[in-house]
mmCIF file of N, CA and C in Angstrom:
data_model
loop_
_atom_site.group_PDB
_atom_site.id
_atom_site.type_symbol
_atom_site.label_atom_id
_atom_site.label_comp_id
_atom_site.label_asym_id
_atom_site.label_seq_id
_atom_site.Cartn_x
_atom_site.Cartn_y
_atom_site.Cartn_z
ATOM 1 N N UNK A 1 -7.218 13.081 -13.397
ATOM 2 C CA UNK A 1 -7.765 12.167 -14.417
ATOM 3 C C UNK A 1 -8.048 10.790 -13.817
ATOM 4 N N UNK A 2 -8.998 10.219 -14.759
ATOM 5 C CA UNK A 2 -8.885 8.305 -13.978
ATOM 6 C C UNK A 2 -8.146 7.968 -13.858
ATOM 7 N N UNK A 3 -7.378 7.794 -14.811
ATOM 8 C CA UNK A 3 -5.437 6.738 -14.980
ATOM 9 C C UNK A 3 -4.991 7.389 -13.528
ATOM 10 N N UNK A 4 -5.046 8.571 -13.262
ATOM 11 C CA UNK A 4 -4.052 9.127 -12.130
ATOM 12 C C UNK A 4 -4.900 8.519 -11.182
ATOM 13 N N UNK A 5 -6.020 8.450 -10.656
ATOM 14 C CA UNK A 5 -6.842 7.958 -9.849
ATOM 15 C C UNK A 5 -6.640 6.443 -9.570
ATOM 16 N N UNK A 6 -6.637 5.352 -10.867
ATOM 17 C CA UNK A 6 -5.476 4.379 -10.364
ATOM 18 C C UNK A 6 -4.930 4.104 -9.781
ATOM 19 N N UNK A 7 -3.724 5.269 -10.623
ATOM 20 C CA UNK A 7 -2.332 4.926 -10.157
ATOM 21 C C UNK A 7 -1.691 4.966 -8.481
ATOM 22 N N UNK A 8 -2.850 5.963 -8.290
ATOM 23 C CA UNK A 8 -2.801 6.533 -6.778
ATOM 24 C C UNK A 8 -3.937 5.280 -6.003
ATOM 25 N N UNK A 9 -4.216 4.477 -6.155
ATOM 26 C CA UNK A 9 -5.309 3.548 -5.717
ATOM 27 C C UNK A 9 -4.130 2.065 -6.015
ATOM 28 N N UNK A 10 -3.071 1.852 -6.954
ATOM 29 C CA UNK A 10 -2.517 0.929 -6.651
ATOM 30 C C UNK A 10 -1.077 1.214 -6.007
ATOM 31 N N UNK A 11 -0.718 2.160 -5.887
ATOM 32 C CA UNK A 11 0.056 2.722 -5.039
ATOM 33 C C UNK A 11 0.131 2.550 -3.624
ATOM 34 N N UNK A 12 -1.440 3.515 -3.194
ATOM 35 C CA UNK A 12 -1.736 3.332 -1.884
ATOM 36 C C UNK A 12 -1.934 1.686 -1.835
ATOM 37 N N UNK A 13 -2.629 0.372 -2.030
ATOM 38 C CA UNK A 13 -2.672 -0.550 -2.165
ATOM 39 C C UNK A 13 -1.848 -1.113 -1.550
ATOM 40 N N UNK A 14 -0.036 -0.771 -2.266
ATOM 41 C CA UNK A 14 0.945 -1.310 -2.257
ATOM 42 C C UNK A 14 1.628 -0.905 -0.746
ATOM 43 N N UNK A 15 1.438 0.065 -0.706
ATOM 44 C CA UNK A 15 1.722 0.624 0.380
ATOM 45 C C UNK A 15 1.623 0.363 1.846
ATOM 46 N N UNK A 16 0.221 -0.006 2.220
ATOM 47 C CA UNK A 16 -0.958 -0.926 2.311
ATOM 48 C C UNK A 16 -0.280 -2.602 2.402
ATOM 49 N N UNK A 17 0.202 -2.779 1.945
ATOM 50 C CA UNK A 17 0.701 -4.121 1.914
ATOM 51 C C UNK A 17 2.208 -3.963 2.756
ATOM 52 N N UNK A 18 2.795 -3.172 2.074
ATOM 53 C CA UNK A 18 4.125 -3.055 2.715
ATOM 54 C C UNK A 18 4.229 -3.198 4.254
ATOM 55 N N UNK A 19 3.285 -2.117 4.754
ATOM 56 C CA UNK A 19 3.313 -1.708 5.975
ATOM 57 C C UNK A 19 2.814 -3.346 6.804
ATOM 58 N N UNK A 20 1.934 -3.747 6.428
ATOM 59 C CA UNK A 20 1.431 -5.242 7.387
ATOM 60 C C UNK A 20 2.349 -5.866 7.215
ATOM 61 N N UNK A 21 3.438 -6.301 5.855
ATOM 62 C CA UNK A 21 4.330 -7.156 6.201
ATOM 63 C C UNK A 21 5.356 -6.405 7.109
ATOM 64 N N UNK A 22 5.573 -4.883 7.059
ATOM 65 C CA UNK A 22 6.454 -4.949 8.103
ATOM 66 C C UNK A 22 5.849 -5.101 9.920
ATOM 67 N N UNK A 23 4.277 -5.093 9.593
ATOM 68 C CA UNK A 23 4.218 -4.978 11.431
ATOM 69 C C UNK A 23 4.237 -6.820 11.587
ATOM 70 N N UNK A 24 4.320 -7.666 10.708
ATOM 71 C CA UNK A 24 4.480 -8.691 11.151
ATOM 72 C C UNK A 24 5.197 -9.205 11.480
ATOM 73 N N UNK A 25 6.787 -8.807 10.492
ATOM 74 C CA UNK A 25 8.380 -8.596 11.057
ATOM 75 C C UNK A 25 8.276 -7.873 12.632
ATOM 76 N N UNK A 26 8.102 -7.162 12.662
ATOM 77 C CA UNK A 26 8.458 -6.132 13.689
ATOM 78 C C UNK A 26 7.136 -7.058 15.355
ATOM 79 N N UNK A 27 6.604 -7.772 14.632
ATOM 80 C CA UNK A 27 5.361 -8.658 16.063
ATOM 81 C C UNK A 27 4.507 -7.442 16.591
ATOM 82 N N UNK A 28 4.523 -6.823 15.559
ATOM 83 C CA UNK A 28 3.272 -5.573 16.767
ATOM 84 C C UNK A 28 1.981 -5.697 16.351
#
């Protein structure tokens, strides 16, 4: 459905975010 299409679009997003703040912790 759309809503699921979203949810999976602010998810990945977040995800997406997580990961750069950790390669910026981590200096790689």
């Amino acid at each position: 459905t759309e809503l699921l299409g979203v949810a999976l679009a602010d998810h990945i997003a977040f995800i997406i975010e997580v990961l750069k703040k950790n390669k910026e912790e981590l200096g790689i």
